[in-house]
Coordinates of C-alpha atoms in Angstrom, one line a residue:
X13 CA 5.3 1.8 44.8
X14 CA 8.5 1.7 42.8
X15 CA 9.1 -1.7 43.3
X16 CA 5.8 -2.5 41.9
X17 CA 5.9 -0.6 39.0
X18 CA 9.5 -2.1 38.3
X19 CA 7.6 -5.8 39.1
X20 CA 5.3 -5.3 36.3
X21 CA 7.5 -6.3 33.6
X22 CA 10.1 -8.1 35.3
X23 CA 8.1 -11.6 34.8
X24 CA 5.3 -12.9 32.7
X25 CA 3.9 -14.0 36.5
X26 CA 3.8 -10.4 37.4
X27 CA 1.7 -9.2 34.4
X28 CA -1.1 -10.1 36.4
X29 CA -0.2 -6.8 38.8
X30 CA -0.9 -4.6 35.5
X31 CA -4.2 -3.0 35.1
X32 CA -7.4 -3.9 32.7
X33 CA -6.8 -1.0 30.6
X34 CA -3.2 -2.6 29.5
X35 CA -3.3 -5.0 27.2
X36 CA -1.9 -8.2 27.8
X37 CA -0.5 -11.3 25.4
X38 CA -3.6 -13.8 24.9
X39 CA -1.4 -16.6 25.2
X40 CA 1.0 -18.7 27.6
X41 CA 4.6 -17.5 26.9
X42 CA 6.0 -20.8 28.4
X43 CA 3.9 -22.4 25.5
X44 CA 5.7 -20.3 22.6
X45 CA 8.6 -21.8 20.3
X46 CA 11.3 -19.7 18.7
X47 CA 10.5 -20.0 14.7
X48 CA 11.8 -17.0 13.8
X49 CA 14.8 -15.3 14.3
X50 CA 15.6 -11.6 14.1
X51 CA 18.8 -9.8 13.7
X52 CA 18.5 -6.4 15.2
X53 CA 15.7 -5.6 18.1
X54 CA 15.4 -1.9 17.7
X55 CA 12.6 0.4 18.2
X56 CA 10.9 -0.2 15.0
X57 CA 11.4 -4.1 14.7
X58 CA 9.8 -4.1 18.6
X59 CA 7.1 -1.6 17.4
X60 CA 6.4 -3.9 13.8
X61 CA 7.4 -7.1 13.4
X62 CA 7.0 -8.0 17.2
X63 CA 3.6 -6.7 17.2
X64 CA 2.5 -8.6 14.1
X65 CA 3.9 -11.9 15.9
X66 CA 2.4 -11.4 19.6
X67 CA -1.0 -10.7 17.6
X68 CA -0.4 -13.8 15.5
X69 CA 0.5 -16.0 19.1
X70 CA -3.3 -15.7 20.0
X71 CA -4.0 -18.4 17.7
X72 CA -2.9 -22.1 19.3
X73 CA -1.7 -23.8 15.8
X74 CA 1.1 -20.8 15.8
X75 CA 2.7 -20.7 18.9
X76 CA 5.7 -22.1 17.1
X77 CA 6.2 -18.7 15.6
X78 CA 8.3 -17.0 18.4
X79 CA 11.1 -14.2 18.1
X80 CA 14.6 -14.9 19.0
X81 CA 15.9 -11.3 18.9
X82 CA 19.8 -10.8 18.3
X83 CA 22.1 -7.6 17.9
X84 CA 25.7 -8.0 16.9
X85 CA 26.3 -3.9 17.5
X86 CA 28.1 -2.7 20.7
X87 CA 25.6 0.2 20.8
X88 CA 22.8 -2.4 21.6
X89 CA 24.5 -3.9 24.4
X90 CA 22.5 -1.6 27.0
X91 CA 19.0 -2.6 25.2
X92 CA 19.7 -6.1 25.7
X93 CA 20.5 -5.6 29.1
X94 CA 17.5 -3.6 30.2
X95 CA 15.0 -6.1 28.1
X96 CA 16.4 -9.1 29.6
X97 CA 15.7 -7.7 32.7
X98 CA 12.5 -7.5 31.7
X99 CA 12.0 -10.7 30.6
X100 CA 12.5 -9.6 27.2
X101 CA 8.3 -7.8 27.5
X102 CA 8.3 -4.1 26.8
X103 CA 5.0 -2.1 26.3
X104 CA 4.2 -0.1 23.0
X105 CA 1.9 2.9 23.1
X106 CA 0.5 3.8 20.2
X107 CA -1.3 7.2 19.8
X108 CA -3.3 9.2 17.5
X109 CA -6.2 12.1 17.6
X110 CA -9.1 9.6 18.1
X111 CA -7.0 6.6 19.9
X112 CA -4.5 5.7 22.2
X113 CA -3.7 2.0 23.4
X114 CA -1.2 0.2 25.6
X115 CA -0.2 -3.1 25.2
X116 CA 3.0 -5.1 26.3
X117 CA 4.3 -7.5 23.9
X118 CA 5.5 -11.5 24.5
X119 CA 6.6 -12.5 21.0
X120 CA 10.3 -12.3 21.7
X121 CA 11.3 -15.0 23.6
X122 CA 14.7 -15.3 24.0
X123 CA 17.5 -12.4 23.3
X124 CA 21.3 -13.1 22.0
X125 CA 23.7 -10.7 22.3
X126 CA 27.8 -10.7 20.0
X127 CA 29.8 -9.9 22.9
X128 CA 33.0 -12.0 22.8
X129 CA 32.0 -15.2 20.8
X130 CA 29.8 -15.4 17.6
X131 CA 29.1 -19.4 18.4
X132 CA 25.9 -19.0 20.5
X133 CA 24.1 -17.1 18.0
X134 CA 25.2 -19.3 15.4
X135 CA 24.2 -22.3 17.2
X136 CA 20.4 -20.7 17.6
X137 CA 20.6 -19.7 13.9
X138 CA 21.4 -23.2 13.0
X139 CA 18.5 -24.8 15.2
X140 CA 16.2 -26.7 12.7
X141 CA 13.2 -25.3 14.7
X142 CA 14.5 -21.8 13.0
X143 CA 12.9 -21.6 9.5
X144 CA 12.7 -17.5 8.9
X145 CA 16.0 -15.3 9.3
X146 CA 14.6 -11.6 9.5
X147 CA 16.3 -8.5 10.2
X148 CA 16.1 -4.9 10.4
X149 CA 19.7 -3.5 10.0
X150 CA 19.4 -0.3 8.4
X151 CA 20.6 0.3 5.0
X152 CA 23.9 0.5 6.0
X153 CA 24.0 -2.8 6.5
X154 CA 23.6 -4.1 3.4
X155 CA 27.1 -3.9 2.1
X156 CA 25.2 -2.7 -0.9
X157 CA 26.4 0.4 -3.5
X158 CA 22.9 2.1 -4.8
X159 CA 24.9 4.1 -7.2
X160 CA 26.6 1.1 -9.0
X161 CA 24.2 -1.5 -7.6
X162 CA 26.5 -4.3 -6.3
X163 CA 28.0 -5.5 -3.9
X164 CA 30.9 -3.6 -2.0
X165 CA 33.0 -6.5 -2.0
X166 CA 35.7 -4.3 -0.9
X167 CA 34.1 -3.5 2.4
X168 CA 36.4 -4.1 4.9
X169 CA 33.6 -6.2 7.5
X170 CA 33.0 -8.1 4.1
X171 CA 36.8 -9.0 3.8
X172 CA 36.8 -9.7 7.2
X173 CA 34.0 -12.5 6.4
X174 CA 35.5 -13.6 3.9
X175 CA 38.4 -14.7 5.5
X176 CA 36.8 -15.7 9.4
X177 CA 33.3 -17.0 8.3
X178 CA 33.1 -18.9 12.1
X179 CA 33.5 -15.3 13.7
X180 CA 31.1 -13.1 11.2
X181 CA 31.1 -9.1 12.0
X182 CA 28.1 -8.3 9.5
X183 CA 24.5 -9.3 9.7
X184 CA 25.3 -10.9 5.9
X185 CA 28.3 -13.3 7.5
X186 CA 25.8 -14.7 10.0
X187 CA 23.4 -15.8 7.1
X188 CA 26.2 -17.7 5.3
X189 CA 27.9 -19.1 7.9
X190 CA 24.4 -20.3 9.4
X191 CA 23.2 -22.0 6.1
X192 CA 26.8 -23.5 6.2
X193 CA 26.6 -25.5 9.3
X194 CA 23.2 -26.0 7.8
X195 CA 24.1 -27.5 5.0
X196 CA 26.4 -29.5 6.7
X197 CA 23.8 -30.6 8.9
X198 CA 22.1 -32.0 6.3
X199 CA 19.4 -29.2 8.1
X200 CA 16.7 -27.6 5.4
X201 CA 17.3 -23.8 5.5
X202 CA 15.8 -20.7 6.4
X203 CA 14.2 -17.9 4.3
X204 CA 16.0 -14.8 4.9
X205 CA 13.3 -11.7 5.2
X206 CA 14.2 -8.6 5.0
X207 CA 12.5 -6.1 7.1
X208 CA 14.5 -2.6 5.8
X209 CA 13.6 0.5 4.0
X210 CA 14.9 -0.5 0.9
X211 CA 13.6 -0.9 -2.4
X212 CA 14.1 -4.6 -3.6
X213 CA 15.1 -5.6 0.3
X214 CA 14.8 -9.2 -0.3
X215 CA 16.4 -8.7 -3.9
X216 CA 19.2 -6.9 -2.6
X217 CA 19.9 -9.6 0.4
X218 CA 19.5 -12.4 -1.9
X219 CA 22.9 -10.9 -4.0
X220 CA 24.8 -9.7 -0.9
X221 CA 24.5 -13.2 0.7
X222 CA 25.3 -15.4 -3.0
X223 CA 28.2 -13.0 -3.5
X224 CA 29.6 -13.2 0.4
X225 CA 28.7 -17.1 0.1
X226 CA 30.4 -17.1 -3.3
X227 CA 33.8 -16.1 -1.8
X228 CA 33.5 -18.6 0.9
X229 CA 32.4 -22.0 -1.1
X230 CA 31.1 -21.8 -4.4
X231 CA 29.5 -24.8 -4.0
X232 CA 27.5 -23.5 -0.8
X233 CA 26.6 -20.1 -3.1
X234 CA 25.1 -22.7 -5.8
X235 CA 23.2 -24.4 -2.6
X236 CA 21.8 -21.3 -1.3
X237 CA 20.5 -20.2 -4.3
X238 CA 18.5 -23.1 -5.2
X239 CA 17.4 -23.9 -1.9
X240 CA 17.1 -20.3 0.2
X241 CA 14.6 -17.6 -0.8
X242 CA 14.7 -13.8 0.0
X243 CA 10.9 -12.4 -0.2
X244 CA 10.4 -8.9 -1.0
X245 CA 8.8 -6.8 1.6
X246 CA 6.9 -3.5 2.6
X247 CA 7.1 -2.6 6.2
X248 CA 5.5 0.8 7.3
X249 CA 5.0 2.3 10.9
X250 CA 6.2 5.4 11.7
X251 CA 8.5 5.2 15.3
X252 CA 9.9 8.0 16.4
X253 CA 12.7 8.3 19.4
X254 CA 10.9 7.3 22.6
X255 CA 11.6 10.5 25.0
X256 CA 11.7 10.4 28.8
X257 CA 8.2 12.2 28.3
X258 CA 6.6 9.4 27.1
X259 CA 8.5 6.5 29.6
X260 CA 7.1 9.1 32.2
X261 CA 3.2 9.1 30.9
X262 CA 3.8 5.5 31.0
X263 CA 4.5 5.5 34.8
X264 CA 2.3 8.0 35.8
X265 CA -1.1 6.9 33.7
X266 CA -0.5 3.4 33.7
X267 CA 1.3 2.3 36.5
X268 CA 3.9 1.0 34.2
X269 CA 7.9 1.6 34.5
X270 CA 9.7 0.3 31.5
X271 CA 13.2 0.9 30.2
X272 CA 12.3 0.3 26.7
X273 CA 9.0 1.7 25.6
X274 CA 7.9 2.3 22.5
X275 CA 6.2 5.1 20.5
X276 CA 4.9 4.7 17.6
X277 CA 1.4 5.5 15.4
X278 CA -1.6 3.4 15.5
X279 CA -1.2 2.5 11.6
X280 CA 0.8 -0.2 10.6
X281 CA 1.6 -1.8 7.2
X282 CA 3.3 -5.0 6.4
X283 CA 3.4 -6.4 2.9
X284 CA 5.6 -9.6 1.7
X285 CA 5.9 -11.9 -1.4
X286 CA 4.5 -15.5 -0.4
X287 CA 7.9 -16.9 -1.1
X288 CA 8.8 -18.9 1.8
X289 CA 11.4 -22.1 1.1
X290 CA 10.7 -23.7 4.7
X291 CA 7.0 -22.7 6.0
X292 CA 5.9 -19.4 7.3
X293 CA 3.3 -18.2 9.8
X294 CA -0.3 -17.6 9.0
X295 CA 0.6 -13.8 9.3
X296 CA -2.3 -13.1 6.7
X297 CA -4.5 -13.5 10.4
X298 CA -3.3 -10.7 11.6
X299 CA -3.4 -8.0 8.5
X300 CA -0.4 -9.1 6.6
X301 CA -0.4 -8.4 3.0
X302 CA 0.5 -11.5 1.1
X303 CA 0.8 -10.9 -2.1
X304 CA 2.9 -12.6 -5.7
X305 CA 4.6 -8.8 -6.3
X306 CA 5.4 -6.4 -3.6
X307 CA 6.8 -3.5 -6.3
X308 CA 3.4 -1.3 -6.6
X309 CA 3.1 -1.1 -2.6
X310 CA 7.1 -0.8 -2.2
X311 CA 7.1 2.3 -4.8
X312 CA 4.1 4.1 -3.4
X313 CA 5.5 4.0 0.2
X314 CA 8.6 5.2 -1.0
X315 CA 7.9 7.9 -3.5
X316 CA 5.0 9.0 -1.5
X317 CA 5.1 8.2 1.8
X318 CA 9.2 9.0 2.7
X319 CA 9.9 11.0 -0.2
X320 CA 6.7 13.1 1.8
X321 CA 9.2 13.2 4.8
X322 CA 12.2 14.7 2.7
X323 CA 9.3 17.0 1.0
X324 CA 8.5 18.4 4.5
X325 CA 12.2 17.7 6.6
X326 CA 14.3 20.0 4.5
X327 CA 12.4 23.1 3.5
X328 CA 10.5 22.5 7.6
X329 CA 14.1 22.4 9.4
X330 CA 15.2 26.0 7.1
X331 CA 11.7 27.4 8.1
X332 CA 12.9 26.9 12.1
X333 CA 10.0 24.0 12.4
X334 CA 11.1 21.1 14.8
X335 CA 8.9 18.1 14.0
X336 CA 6.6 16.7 11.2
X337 CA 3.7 17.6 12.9
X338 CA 4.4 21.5 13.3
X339 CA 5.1 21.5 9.3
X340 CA 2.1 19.7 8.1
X341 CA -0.1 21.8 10.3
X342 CA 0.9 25.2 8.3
X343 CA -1.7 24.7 5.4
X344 CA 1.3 26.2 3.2
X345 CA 3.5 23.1 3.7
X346 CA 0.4 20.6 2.9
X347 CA -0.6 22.7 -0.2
X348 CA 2.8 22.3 -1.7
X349 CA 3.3 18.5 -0.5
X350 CA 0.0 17.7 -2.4
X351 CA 0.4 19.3 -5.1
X352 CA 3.8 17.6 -5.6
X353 CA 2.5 14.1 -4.8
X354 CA -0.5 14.9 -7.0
X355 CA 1.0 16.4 -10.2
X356 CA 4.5 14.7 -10.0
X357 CA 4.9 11.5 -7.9
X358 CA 1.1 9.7 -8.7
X359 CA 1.0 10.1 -12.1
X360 CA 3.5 8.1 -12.7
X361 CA 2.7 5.1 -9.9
X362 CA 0.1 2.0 -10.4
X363 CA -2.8 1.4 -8.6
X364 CA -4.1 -2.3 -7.7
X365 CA -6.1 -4.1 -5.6
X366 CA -5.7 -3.3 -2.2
X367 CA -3.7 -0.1 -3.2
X368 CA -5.9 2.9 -3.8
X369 CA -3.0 6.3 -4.2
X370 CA -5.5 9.2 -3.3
X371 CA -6.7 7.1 -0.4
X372 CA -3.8 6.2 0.1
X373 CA -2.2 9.9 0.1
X374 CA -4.9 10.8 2.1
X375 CA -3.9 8.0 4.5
X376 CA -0.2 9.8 4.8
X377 CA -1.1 13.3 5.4
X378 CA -3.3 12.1 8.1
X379 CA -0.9 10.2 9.6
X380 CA 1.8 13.5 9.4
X381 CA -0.6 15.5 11.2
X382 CA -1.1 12.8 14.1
X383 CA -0.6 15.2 17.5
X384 CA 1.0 12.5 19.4
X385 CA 3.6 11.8 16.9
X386 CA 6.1 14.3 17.5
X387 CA 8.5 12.9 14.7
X388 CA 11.6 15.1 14.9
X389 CA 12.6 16.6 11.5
X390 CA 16.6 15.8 12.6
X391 CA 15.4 12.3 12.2
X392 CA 13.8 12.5 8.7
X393 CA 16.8 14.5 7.4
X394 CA 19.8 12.7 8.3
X395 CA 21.0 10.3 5.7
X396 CA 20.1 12.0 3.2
X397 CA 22.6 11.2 0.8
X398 CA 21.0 7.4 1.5
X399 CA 17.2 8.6 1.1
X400 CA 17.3 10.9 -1.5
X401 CA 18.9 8.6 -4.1
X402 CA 15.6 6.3 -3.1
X403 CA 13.1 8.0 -2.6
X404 CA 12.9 11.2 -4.4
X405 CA 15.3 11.0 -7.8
X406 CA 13.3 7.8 -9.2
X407 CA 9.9 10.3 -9.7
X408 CA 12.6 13.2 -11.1
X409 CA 14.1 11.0 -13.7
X410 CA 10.3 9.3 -14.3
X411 CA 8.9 13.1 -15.2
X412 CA 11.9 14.3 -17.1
X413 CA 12.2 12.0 -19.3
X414 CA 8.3 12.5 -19.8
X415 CA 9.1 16.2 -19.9
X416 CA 6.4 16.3 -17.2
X417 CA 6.3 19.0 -14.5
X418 CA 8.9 18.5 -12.3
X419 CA 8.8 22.2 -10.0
X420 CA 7.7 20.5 -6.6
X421 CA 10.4 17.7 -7.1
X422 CA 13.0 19.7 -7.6
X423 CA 12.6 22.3 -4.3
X424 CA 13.2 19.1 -2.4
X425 CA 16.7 19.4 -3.9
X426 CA 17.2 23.0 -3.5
X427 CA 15.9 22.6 0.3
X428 CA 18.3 19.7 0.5
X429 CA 20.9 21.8 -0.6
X430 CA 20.5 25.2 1.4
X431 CA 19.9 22.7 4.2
X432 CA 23.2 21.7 3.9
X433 CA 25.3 25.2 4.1
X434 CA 24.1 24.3 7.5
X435 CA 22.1 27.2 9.0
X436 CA 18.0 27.7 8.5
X437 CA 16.8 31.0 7.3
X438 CA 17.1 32.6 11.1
X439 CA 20.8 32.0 11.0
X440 CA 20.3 28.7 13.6
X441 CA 23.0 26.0 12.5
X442 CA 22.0 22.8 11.4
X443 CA 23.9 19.8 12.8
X444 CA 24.1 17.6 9.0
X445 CA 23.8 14.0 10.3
X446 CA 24.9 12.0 6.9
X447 CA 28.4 9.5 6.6
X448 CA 29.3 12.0 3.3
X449 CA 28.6 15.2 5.3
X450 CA 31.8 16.8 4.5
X451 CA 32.1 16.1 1.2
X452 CA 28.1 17.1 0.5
X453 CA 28.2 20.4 2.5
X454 CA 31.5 21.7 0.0
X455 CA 29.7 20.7 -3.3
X456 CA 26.8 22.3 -1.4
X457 CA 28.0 25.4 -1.5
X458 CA 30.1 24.9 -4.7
X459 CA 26.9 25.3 -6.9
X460 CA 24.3 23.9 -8.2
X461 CA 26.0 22.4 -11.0
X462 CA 28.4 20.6 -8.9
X463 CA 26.4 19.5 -6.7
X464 CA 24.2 17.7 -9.2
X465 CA 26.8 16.1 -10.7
X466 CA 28.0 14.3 -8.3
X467 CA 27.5 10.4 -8.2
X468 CA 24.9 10.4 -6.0
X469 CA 22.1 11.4 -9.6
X470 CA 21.9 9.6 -12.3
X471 CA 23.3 10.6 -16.1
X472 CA 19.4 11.5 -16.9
X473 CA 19.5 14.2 -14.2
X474 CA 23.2 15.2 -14.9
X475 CA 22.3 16.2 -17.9
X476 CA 18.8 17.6 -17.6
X477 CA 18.9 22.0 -18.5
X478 CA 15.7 22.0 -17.7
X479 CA 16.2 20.9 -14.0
X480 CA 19.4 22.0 -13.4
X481 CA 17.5 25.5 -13.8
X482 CA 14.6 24.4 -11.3
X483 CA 16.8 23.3 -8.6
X484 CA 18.7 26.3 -9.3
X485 CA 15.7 28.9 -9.1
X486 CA 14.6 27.6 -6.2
X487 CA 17.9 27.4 -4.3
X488 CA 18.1 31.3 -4.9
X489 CA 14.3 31.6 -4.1
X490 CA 15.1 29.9 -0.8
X491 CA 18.1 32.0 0.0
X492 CA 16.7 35.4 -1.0
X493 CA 13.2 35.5 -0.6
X494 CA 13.1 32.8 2.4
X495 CA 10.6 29.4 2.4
X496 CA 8.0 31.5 3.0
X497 CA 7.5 33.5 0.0
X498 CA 9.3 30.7 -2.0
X499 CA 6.1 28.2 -0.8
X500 CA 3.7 31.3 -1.6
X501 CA 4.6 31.7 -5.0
X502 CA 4.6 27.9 -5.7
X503 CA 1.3 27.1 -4.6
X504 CA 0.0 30.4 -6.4
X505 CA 1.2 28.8 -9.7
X506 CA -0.7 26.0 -9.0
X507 CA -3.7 27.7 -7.5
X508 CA -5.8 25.8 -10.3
X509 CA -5.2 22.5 -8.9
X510 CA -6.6 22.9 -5.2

């Protein structure tokens, strides 16, 4: 029985041995060209992108559009290896209240892996049938400073590409060196896509690669930024941590054993800027936003959506809560993350067509209290000194220069804060998973003064009394009267609302 299970995904011949409730690609594999390649096949890239793709392969005019998947990280090493032993298919169960659905995926064909040579992923990227360079790399990939927005030129993987473009360490080196040979080809070039969490993503690549490209040949930055274009983009499905839990539900229900499942909701959201310099896929097919300006969708996922996640993580993880789920469940928690998206975050965001806010915050709370999402707060708080800057401080410095209420915004601070003297209110430590932990955890319990003015705010909130004072009210509330009471006495106030 083992063997079979194992069988399963070993071939695309095999997928015949799976059963009818599994679904299956609609198309011949064999058939499928690689006209897209993606630079880092994590769990959220095979639970998005991927899916988008091995939906859009059921149509015969885009078989063209294929995934070559690539990772130039040690840590992926083991995820290649178990995928290519699985013929690069993996299955993706997606859950929620009313739904659940199996499917194994086919879009990524082929899979490239940096171990000692950078030249056969350079090769692939230089391939004329390869007109889209995606990637999900994290933000900590970018080589990008939010605080002084620019480039960290001083980076010591950028200096490294600066000075061995033919043997790139950063996802950034690849591009340039890629469009170099390229160029040199006499090859058009590919439009790099960014697929991050970032605000601007395809803004943001566009400068990291001119600068990088820049340093190199000043005559290839001038080529690349005539001829290359970097859309904007939106990506949205929540994917937690596959457990063994779930890689065992998929054995036992579905006959299934696969080393690299994946987890994540039903919803999904993509959204890009029809700016493609060398063709692009008819993704529109498949539930693809294609749209001139990405910025209204960008800011309400941000603001709302994840700066929802740092609303619940911080003040959740001090009240002993574990996942997403447990904290939107206490009607306390919801009460105080509406009120704050309602009073301080909407009011100052756009809506447009195709972009309705309340149904849209609607839309997120129900996807926050989706049972089979067990979305661990560790997850949604780590980083924090990368998220907050992002998500939460553009609707602060929005609503005080408005002199607008600002009380719900600012307990995500004081929650951030308390959170990171490292212990919740039950005297459980708190592992702080964030590069500047040191340094945040001593101007955390320096004050609230110091802590805000640090570089991580901007001038506006430096020098804001008024919330200065709120951060610092609540941070005592928190600490004295516990998130309970603190929660109580919030929602009280705003009693009038509800």
């Amino acid at each position: 029985m083992e063997n079979t299970l194992v069988n399963i995904l070993s071939t695309d011949a095999n997928l015949s041995l799976a059963t009818e409730k599994i679904i299956q690609p609609g198309y011949q594999r064999s058939a499928v060209g690689t006209g897209i390649f993606h630079l880092g096949v994590g769990a959220f890239h095979r639970a998005h992108q991927a899916v988008y793709y091995d939906d859009l392969l059921r149509y015969p005019d885009q078989l063209a559009w294929g995934l070559c998947g690539a990772d130039i990280l040690p840590a992926a090493k083991d995820l290649h290896a178990d995928l290519q032993s699985q013929d690069c298919l993996y299955t993706v169960l997606s859950r929620d209240s009313e739904r659940e659905e199996v499917r194994v995926i086919g879009s990524i064909k082929e899979l490239l892996f940096k171990s000692d040579s950078s030249l056969a992923i350079l090769r692939k990227m230089s391939q004329p049938e390869i007109k889209i360079v995606s990637m999900t790399i994290t933000e900590g990939g970018y080589l990008f400073d939010d605080q002084s927005r620019s480039v960290k030129t001083s980076d010591l993987n950028f200096l490294h590409d600066l000075a061995h473009p033919e043997d790139p360490k950063t996802a950034f080196g690849f591009i340039v060196e890629a469009l170099r040979l390229r160029k040199e080809a006499g090859v058009a070039p590919f439009t790099v896509l960014s697929c991050d969490n970032l605000q601007h993503n395809g803004d943001i690549a566009r400068e990291v690669t001119v600068t990088l490209a820049r340093g190199i040949s000043p005559s290839l930055a001038n080529w690349i930024e005539s001829e290359v274009t970097f859309p904007n983009s939106v990506v949205d499905r929540i994917t937690p941590v596959t457990k063994e839990s779930d890689s065992n539900y998929l054995r036992e229900k579905y006959q299934i054993a696969d080393l690299r499942p994946v987890v994540p909701e039903t919803f999904r959201q993509w959204v890009i800027e029809d700016h493609f310099c060398n063709g692009r896929p008819a993704l529109e097919r498949v539930g693809v936003q294609m749209v001139d300006d990405v910025l209204a969708y960008e800011q309400a996922k941000l603001r709302i959506l994840n700066a929802g996640h740092s609303a619940l993580g911080y003040v959740g993880s001090l009240r002993g809560y574990q996942t997403v789920g447990q904290v939107i469940q206490d009607p306390l928690f919801e009460k105080y993350l509406r009120i704050t998206i309602d009073l301080e975050i909407k009011p100052y965001l756009k809506n447009m067509e195709g972009l309705d806010l309340d149904d849209y915050r609607n839309q997120v709370i129900k996807r926050f209290k989706n049972p089979n999402i067990q979305d661990q707060l560790s997850r949604i708080c780590m980083d924090g000194s990368a998220k907050i800057p992002k998500f939460v401080l553009p609707s602060l410095e929005i609503a005080v220069a408005e002199q607008s209420q600002i009380e719900g915004l600012s307990l995500i601070i004081a929650s951030w804060i308390v959170y990171l003297k490292g212990f919740d209110q039950k005297g459980k430590k708190i592992i702080i998973n964030d590069p500047n932990a040191n340094s945040l955890q001593e101007l955390a319990r320096a004050g609230v003064n110091n802590f805000i003015n640090q570089d991580l705010f901007p001038k506006s909130l430096k020098t804001s009394g008024v919330f200065k004072e709120q951060v610092q009210k609540y941070v005592v509330s928190l600490e004295m009267a516990g998130v309970k009471a603190t929660l109580e006495r919030f929602n009280k106030i705003h009693d009038h609302f509800m």
